[in-house]
Every structure is written in C-alpha cells, then in structure tokens.
C-alpha cells in the first residue's frame, strides 16, 4: 500500500543521506554487523548482485556468494532444496535469483517451518517476478516526480510477455491512484492473459498500442525493456522486429519536458547512448537508486527502520 511504500522511500532517503559522511557510514555499518547473508545468484546479474552486495556492506552484513548453481553440489545431483538447506545452516539471510519460478517463496516457507526462520529476498524469479526492481522503480518515480506518482500515464515498451521487471512494475504501480498503462510491444511479446485479468479485476486503466509516435506527447513515463531472449525455446526472438519501438533522439523534442525515461538494464538498441545526457533519462539514476532501496529493504526486514530514521 502507498503509506508503507512512502515509509520505505523515506528510509532509503535517510540511509543515502547518512552514508554521505564517514561518521554516518560508520554508524550504518554497526547496525547489522552481527548478521551474515548468502547471495545465491543462479542467473546472470550485474546491477542486482552488486547493489545487494554493497547494500549489505553499508549495513555491516558479512556476505558470501554463489554466482551459479554450477558451483554448488547441484552438479553432483544434490536437490535445490538441500542446497538451500545448507545455505540456511550458515547464514541469517538468503538473497536469491533463480531461473525457477517461485523458488524464493518456497525457500521462505521451508525456513519458516524450521527451528531457525530466516528471511529470503527474491532478487529475480525466472520470467515471473522481480519485486525489488519494482520497489526501486517506484522509488525512482517518487524522486523524479517529487512524491507525486499518482495520475501518471506509464508507457511500458518491449517484452511485456516475459519481462519480470514489467510484471512486478504493474503490480507495484497499482498501489497508486489514477495510474494508466499503455503497452507497446511486438504482437508476439504482448500483454499476457493473467496480467490483463489483474488489470481488469483491479479497475486499472490500460490500453495496447503499436504506435510510439502517438504516445510521445501523452506519456509521463517511458519504461523500456530489452527482448528477454534467454527464455527462448528455439531462438524465436531473432525473427521479431522490435526496432519500430526504439527510442530515437528525434523523439525527445516531442516528449513532455518533465517526462521520465526508465530502463531496468541491461539495454541493447532500444535506447541509444546519445540519449543518456538528456535530463529525462533517469535510468542511470534508477540504477543508483537500487543500492539505497535494497539497503532500505534489508534494514526493514531486520526491523531497524526506527533506529535509522531517528539518527541525528
């Protein structure tokens, strides 16, 4: 809900402010110095892994990592459940990204039934969910629009069918009043039925389009994603033409002056580097916001909100 999100945004702002000074950073690093975390990333990651690892360091958490299931005893035939149980034995928190859907939730249920319940943070679940990305996206919009995220037109452009960041973004922004989505994608990568049903059930306004030019003057947010071809079964994405949706420098003059361009990254050709210098290009700020939001999430999970917010 929006009040809870506002509290989390406030916490992220406070952590980033405290961390600007050595005294403040020294304070933050005492908060969870008695905790350990495992970063289990069985899928490739740059930003999510680095931001979580650095967020842990800011809060004093000692980390160990496993960057691929190929480095665990899973290659010897160990079940994923036994691998998770081993991590559970050595740590106070698991941050995990995995190709298997819902495995983070499964792990959380496993540990909740144990004598040592520990938190599990979902850092990406197959093509299904990426909740911390959605939180940092909402935090970025909160900062870009100075807290006024309501009543915005959100253009979501790219692989809507398989984009876990897109899916989680839709769920997240449904907490704000008056949001309207416009989805632009090749027909093969359009809005899946379950998201269509979610939007309808929750009376969230949306439309589907194949015309970027008509949307340029309307949208407040342009949320781009790449084609998620890692989920191809037979390289079918190679035959899909995405180029007509790419953002070009000549489009900028037709966009609102206060519009925001986002991308969860990595990007390919959908946003060229020549747009990076435009004041509406927020994707590198979005990346940095991931560090502070993930630090806030960890602090919140360990119930340290009040301690941090009361720091003078």
Short mmCIF file of C-alpha atoms in Angstrom, two decimals:
data_model
loop_
_atom_site.label_atom_id
_atom_site.label_comp_id
_atom_site.label_asym_id
_atom_site.label_seq_id
_atom_site.Cartn_x
_atom_site.Cartn_y
_atom_site.Cartn_z
CA UNK A 1 0.00 0.00 0.00
CA UNK A 2 1.08 3.57 -0.65
CA UNK A 3 1.69 4.57 3.02
CA UNK A 4 4.00 1.58 3.52
CA UNK A 5 5.83 2.44 0.29
CA UNK A 6 6.25 6.04 1.43
CA UNK A 7 7.81 4.80 4.66
CA UNK A 8 10.25 2.64 2.69
CA UNK A 9 11.12 5.58 0.41
CA UNK A 10 11.77 7.71 3.49
CA UNK A 11 14.08 5.01 4.86
CA UNK A 12 16.03 4.80 1.58
CA UNK A 13 16.43 8.59 1.54
CA UNK A 14 17.65 8.56 5.13
CA UNK A 15 20.22 5.81 4.53
CA UNK A 16 21.68 7.56 1.49
CA UNK A 17 21.88 10.82 3.44
CA UNK A 18 23.57 9.21 6.46
CA UNK A 19 26.05 7.36 4.24
CA UNK A 20 27.44 10.62 2.82
CA UNK A 21 29.69 11.14 5.85
CA UNK A 22 32.26 8.83 7.40
CA UNK A 23 30.59 9.09 10.81
CA UNK A 24 27.25 8.24 9.25
CA UNK A 25 28.64 5.28 7.31
CA UNK A 26 30.41 4.03 10.43
CA UNK A 27 27.05 4.18 12.22
CA UNK A 28 25.26 2.27 9.46
CA UNK A 29 27.92 -0.44 9.44
CA UNK A 30 27.27 -1.24 13.10
CA UNK A 31 23.57 -1.88 12.61
CA UNK A 32 23.72 -5.43 11.22
CA UNK A 33 27.37 -6.31 11.82
CA UNK A 34 26.19 -9.41 13.70
CA UNK A 35 24.42 -10.78 10.60
CA UNK A 36 25.57 -12.88 7.64
CA UNK A 37 24.00 -13.19 4.20
CA UNK A 38 24.37 -15.54 1.24
CA UNK A 39 23.84 -14.12 -2.23
CA UNK A 40 22.71 -17.08 -4.32
CA UNK A 41 22.56 -15.89 -7.93
CA UNK A 42 21.93 -18.86 -10.22
CA UNK A 43 21.18 -16.46 -13.11
CA UNK A 44 23.50 -13.78 -14.54
CA UNK A 45 23.31 -10.41 -12.84
CA UNK A 46 25.29 -7.19 -12.70
CA UNK A 47 23.19 -4.45 -11.07
CA UNK A 48 21.05 -6.57 -8.76
CA UNK A 49 24.02 -8.53 -7.44
CA UNK A 50 26.30 -5.52 -6.97
CA UNK A 51 23.62 -3.36 -5.37
CA UNK A 52 22.59 -6.07 -2.91
CA UNK A 53 26.21 -6.90 -2.07
CA UNK A 54 27.02 -3.24 -1.47
CA UNK A 55 23.78 -2.68 0.45
CA UNK A 56 24.83 -5.48 2.79
CA UNK A 57 28.26 -3.89 3.24
CA UNK A 58 26.73 -0.49 4.03
CA UNK A 59 24.74 -2.11 6.84
CA UNK A 60 27.72 -4.14 8.11
CA UNK A 61 26.50 -7.56 6.93
CA UNK A 62 29.18 -10.10 6.06
CA UNK A 63 28.41 -11.77 2.73
CA UNK A 64 29.29 -14.92 0.87
CA UNK A 65 28.11 -15.66 -2.61
CA UNK A 66 27.32 -18.38 -5.07
CA UNK A 67 27.08 -16.94 -8.57
CA UNK A 68 25.90 -20.09 -10.33
CA UNK A 69 24.27 -23.40 -9.49
CA UNK A 70 27.20 -24.88 -11.41
CA UNK A 71 29.44 -24.08 -8.44
CA UNK A 72 27.23 -25.87 -5.94
CA UNK A 73 26.72 -29.56 -5.27
CA UNK A 74 23.67 -29.41 -7.53
CA UNK A 75 26.05 -30.50 -10.30
CA UNK A 76 26.63 -33.66 -8.23
CA UNK A 77 22.94 -34.38 -8.09
CA UNK A 78 22.05 -32.54 -4.89
CA UNK A 79 18.50 -31.25 -4.88
CA UNK A 80 17.89 -27.49 -4.86
CA UNK A 81 16.09 -27.91 -1.54
CA UNK A 82 19.18 -29.50 0.04
CA UNK A 83 21.39 -26.73 -1.38
CA UNK A 84 19.10 -24.13 0.17
CA UNK A 85 19.06 -26.00 3.48
CA UNK A 86 22.86 -25.88 3.53
CA UNK A 87 22.86 -22.13 2.96
CA UNK A 88 20.23 -21.83 5.67
CA UNK A 89 22.59 -23.52 8.12
CA UNK A 90 25.32 -20.91 7.66
CA UNK A 91 23.53 -17.61 7.32
CA UNK A 92 20.94 -15.16 8.65
CA UNK A 93 19.50 -14.17 5.26
CA UNK A 94 19.45 -15.51 1.70
CA UNK A 95 19.19 -13.18 -1.28
CA UNK A 96 18.46 -15.29 -4.34
CA UNK A 97 17.94 -15.10 -8.09
CA UNK A 98 16.94 -18.26 -9.89
CA UNK A 99 15.51 -19.39 -13.21
CA UNK A 100 12.87 -21.42 -11.37
CA UNK A 101 9.68 -19.51 -10.64
CA UNK A 102 8.55 -19.11 -7.03
CA UNK A 103 11.65 -20.75 -5.56
CA UNK A 104 12.27 -17.82 -3.20
CA UNK A 105 8.76 -18.21 -1.79
CA UNK A 106 9.30 -21.96 -1.49
CA UNK A 107 12.54 -21.40 0.40
CA UNK A 108 10.85 -18.91 2.73
CA UNK A 109 8.13 -21.46 3.57
CA UNK A 110 10.79 -24.12 4.18
CA UNK A 111 12.65 -21.93 6.64
CA UNK A 112 9.53 -20.62 8.36
CA UNK A 113 8.77 -24.22 9.34
CA UNK A 114 12.27 -24.73 10.74
CA UNK A 115 13.75 -24.01 14.16
CA UNK A 116 15.70 -21.12 12.62
CA UNK A 117 13.43 -18.93 10.46
CA UNK A 118 15.46 -16.57 8.27
CA UNK A 119 14.37 -14.03 5.65
CA UNK A 120 14.66 -14.79 1.94
CA UNK A 121 14.75 -11.90 -0.52
CA UNK A 122 13.62 -12.54 -4.08
CA UNK A 123 16.21 -10.97 -6.40
CA UNK A 124 14.52 -12.27 -9.55
CA UNK A 125 12.36 -15.32 -10.16
CA UNK A 126 12.51 -16.65 -13.71
CA UNK A 127 10.27 -14.61 -16.04
CA UNK A 128 7.73 -14.25 -13.25
CA UNK A 129 8.72 -11.67 -10.61
CA UNK A 130 11.38 -9.09 -9.71
CA UNK A 131 9.88 -7.35 -6.67
CA UNK A 132 12.94 -5.37 -5.54
CA UNK A 133 13.29 -3.95 -9.06
CA UNK A 134 9.69 -2.76 -8.83
CA UNK A 135 10.41 -1.13 -5.48
CA UNK A 136 13.42 0.74 -6.81
CA UNK A 137 11.43 1.74 -9.91
CA UNK A 138 8.66 3.18 -7.74
CA UNK A 139 11.28 4.91 -5.58
CA UNK A 140 12.82 6.44 -8.71
CA UNK A 141 9.44 7.78 -9.82
CA UNK A 142 8.85 9.09 -6.30
CA UNK A 143 12.07 11.08 -6.54
CA UNK A 144 11.56 12.14 -10.16
CA UNK A 145 8.03 13.47 -9.52
CA UNK A 146 8.78 14.79 -6.02
CA UNK A 147 6.41 12.34 -4.37
CA UNK A 148 3.55 12.81 -6.86
CA UNK A 149 3.32 9.45 -8.61
CA UNK A 150 -0.49 9.43 -8.88
CA UNK A 151 -2.38 10.02 -12.13
CA UNK A 152 0.55 9.29 -14.44
CA UNK A 153 0.49 7.69 -17.90
CA UNK A 154 3.05 4.88 -17.91
CA UNK A 155 4.22 3.67 -21.32
CA UNK A 156 5.69 0.17 -20.99
CA UNK A 157 7.67 -0.75 -24.09
CA UNK A 158 9.34 -4.03 -25.01
CA UNK A 159 8.98 -7.65 -23.94
CA UNK A 160 5.83 -7.44 -21.84
CA UNK A 161 5.08 -11.15 -22.09
CA UNK A 162 8.30 -12.36 -20.43
CA UNK A 163 9.63 -9.30 -18.64
CA UNK A 164 9.67 -9.97 -14.92
CA UNK A 165 10.52 -6.32 -14.23
CA UNK A 166 7.43 -5.29 -16.21
CA UNK A 167 5.21 -7.75 -14.35
CA UNK A 168 6.37 -6.54 -10.96
CA UNK A 169 6.13 -2.91 -12.05
CA UNK A 170 2.46 -3.38 -12.94
CA UNK A 171 1.72 -4.91 -9.55
CA UNK A 172 3.68 -2.19 -7.76
CA UNK A 173 2.19 0.84 -9.50
CA UNK A 174 -1.32 -0.50 -8.94
CA UNK A 175 -0.86 0.91 -5.41
CA UNK A 176 -1.05 4.47 -6.77
CA UNK A 177 -4.31 6.14 -7.74
CA UNK A 178 -5.06 7.14 -11.30
CA UNK A 179 -2.24 5.23 -12.99
CA UNK A 180 -2.85 4.43 -16.65
CA UNK A 181 -0.70 1.95 -18.57
CA UNK A 182 -0.07 1.93 -22.29
CA UNK A 183 1.68 -1.22 -23.53
CA UNK A 184 3.72 -1.18 -26.72
CA UNK A 185 5.30 -4.37 -27.98
CA UNK A 186 5.58 -6.65 -30.95
CA UNK A 187 2.43 -8.82 -31.05
CA UNK A 188 4.41 -11.93 -30.13
CA UNK A 189 5.50 -10.28 -26.86
CA UNK A 190 2.27 -8.60 -25.81
CA UNK A 191 0.36 -8.47 -22.55
CA UNK A 192 -0.25 -11.98 -21.15
CA UNK A 193 -3.74 -13.02 -20.09
CA UNK A 194 -3.03 -13.13 -16.36
CA UNK A 195 -1.83 -9.52 -16.32
CA UNK A 196 -4.78 -8.48 -18.45
CA UNK A 197 -7.09 -10.11 -15.90
CA UNK A 198 -5.25 -8.46 -12.99
CA UNK A 199 -5.63 -5.02 -14.54
CA UNK A 200 -9.31 -5.60 -15.28
CA UNK A 201 -10.09 -7.04 -11.86
CA UNK A 202 -8.47 -4.06 -10.13
CA UNK A 203 -10.06 -1.49 -12.48
CA UNK A 204 -6.67 -0.19 -13.62
CA UNK A 205 -6.87 1.70 -16.90
CA UNK A 206 -4.75 0.32 -19.73
CA UNK A 207 -4.53 0.18 -23.49
CA UNK A 208 -2.36 -1.56 -26.05
CA UNK A 209 -0.77 0.22 -28.96
CA UNK A 210 1.76 -0.26 -31.73
CA UNK A 211 2.36 3.44 -32.40
CA UNK A 212 5.13 5.08 -30.39
CA UNK A 213 4.81 8.43 -32.17
CA UNK A 214 1.24 8.95 -30.96
CA UNK A 215 2.30 8.28 -27.39
CA UNK A 216 5.26 10.66 -27.19
CA UNK A 217 3.23 13.71 -26.11
CA UNK A 218 0.96 11.76 -23.74
CA UNK A 219 3.18 9.62 -21.57
CA UNK A 220 4.74 10.76 -18.31
CA UNK A 221 6.97 7.69 -18.06
CA UNK A 222 8.63 5.63 -20.78
CA UNK A 223 9.62 2.30 -19.27
CA UNK A 224 11.76 0.36 -21.74
CA UNK A 225 12.90 -3.25 -21.59
CA UNK A 226 15.00 -5.42 -23.86
CA UNK A 227 13.78 -8.63 -25.50
CA UNK A 228 14.12 -11.41 -22.92
CA UNK A 229 15.57 -13.95 -25.34
CA UNK A 230 17.14 -16.04 -22.58
CA UNK A 231 13.68 -17.60 -22.29
CA UNK A 232 13.55 -18.59 -25.96
CA UNK A 233 12.99 -22.25 -26.66
CA UNK A 234 14.28 -22.23 -30.25
CA UNK A 235 15.76 -18.74 -30.81
CA UNK A 236 12.34 -17.45 -31.85
CA UNK A 237 13.13 -13.88 -30.73
CA UNK A 238 15.56 -13.44 -33.63
CA UNK A 239 12.61 -13.21 -36.02
CA UNK A 240 10.83 -10.48 -34.03
CA UNK A 241 11.19 -6.88 -35.23
CA UNK A 242 11.42 -4.59 -32.20
CA UNK A 243 13.13 -1.68 -34.00
CA UNK A 244 9.99 0.38 -34.61
CA UNK A 245 9.63 0.87 -30.86
CA UNK A 246 13.21 2.02 -30.23
CA UNK A 247 13.63 5.49 -28.75
CA UNK A 248 15.47 7.90 -31.04
CA UNK A 249 16.98 11.28 -30.38
CA UNK A 250 14.45 12.97 -32.65
CA UNK A 251 11.66 11.68 -30.39
CA UNK A 252 12.88 13.80 -27.48
CA UNK A 253 11.55 17.08 -28.86
CA UNK A 254 8.02 15.62 -28.88
CA UNK A 255 8.07 14.37 -25.28
CA UNK A 256 6.91 16.24 -22.21
CA UNK A 257 9.67 18.31 -20.64
CA UNK A 258 9.12 16.57 -17.29
CA UNK A 259 8.80 13.04 -18.70
CA UNK A 260 10.97 10.26 -17.26
CA UNK A 261 12.74 7.54 -19.26
CA UNK A 262 13.46 4.34 -17.33
CA UNK A 263 15.09 1.01 -18.17
CA UNK A 264 15.91 -1.82 -15.72
CA UNK A 265 19.00 -2.58 -17.82
CA UNK A 266 20.89 -4.13 -19.49
CA UNK A 267 19.90 -2.31 -22.65
CA UNK A 268 20.58 -3.16 -26.24
CA UNK A 269 19.44 -0.91 -29.09
CA UNK A 270 16.14 0.26 -27.62
CA UNK A 271 17.75 3.36 -26.04
CA UNK A 272 20.94 4.65 -27.72
CA UNK A 273 23.73 6.13 -25.55
CA UNK A 274 23.24 9.54 -27.21
CA UNK A 275 20.06 9.94 -25.14
CA UNK A 276 21.91 9.44 -21.84
CA UNK A 277 22.65 13.16 -21.48
CA UNK A 278 19.01 14.24 -21.69
CA UNK A 279 17.61 15.37 -18.34
CA UNK A 280 14.67 12.99 -18.79
CA UNK A 281 16.95 9.96 -18.99
CA UNK A 282 16.70 8.57 -15.46
CA UNK A 283 17.93 5.00 -15.99
CA UNK A 284 21.40 5.55 -14.52
CA UNK A 285 19.84 7.33 -11.53
CA UNK A 286 17.42 4.39 -11.38
CA UNK A 287 20.41 2.05 -11.14
CA UNK A 288 21.93 4.02 -8.26
CA UNK A 289 18.56 4.14 -6.51
CA UNK A 290 18.69 0.34 -6.47
CA UNK A 291 21.51 0.43 -3.93
CA UNK A 292 19.62 2.63 -1.48
CA UNK A 293 16.28 0.92 -1.92
CA UNK A 294 17.83 -2.52 -1.38
CA UNK A 295 19.63 -1.24 1.72
CA UNK A 296 16.26 0.02 2.96
CA UNK A 297 14.63 -3.34 2.23
CA UNK A 298 17.29 -5.21 4.22
CA UNK A 299 17.06 -2.77 7.13
CA UNK A 300 13.28 -3.09 7.09
CA UNK A 301 13.43 -6.91 7.01
CA UNK A 302 15.55 -6.83 10.18
CA UNK A 303 13.23 -4.21 11.76
CA UNK A 304 15.86 -1.48 12.03
CA UNK A 305 13.68 1.24 10.46
CA UNK A 306 13.14 3.30 13.59
CA UNK A 307 16.79 3.12 14.67
CA UNK A 308 17.90 4.54 11.33
CA UNK A 309 15.14 7.12 10.93
CA UNK A 310 15.88 8.51 14.42
CA UNK A 311 19.58 9.04 13.66
CA UNK A 312 20.59 12.69 14.02
#
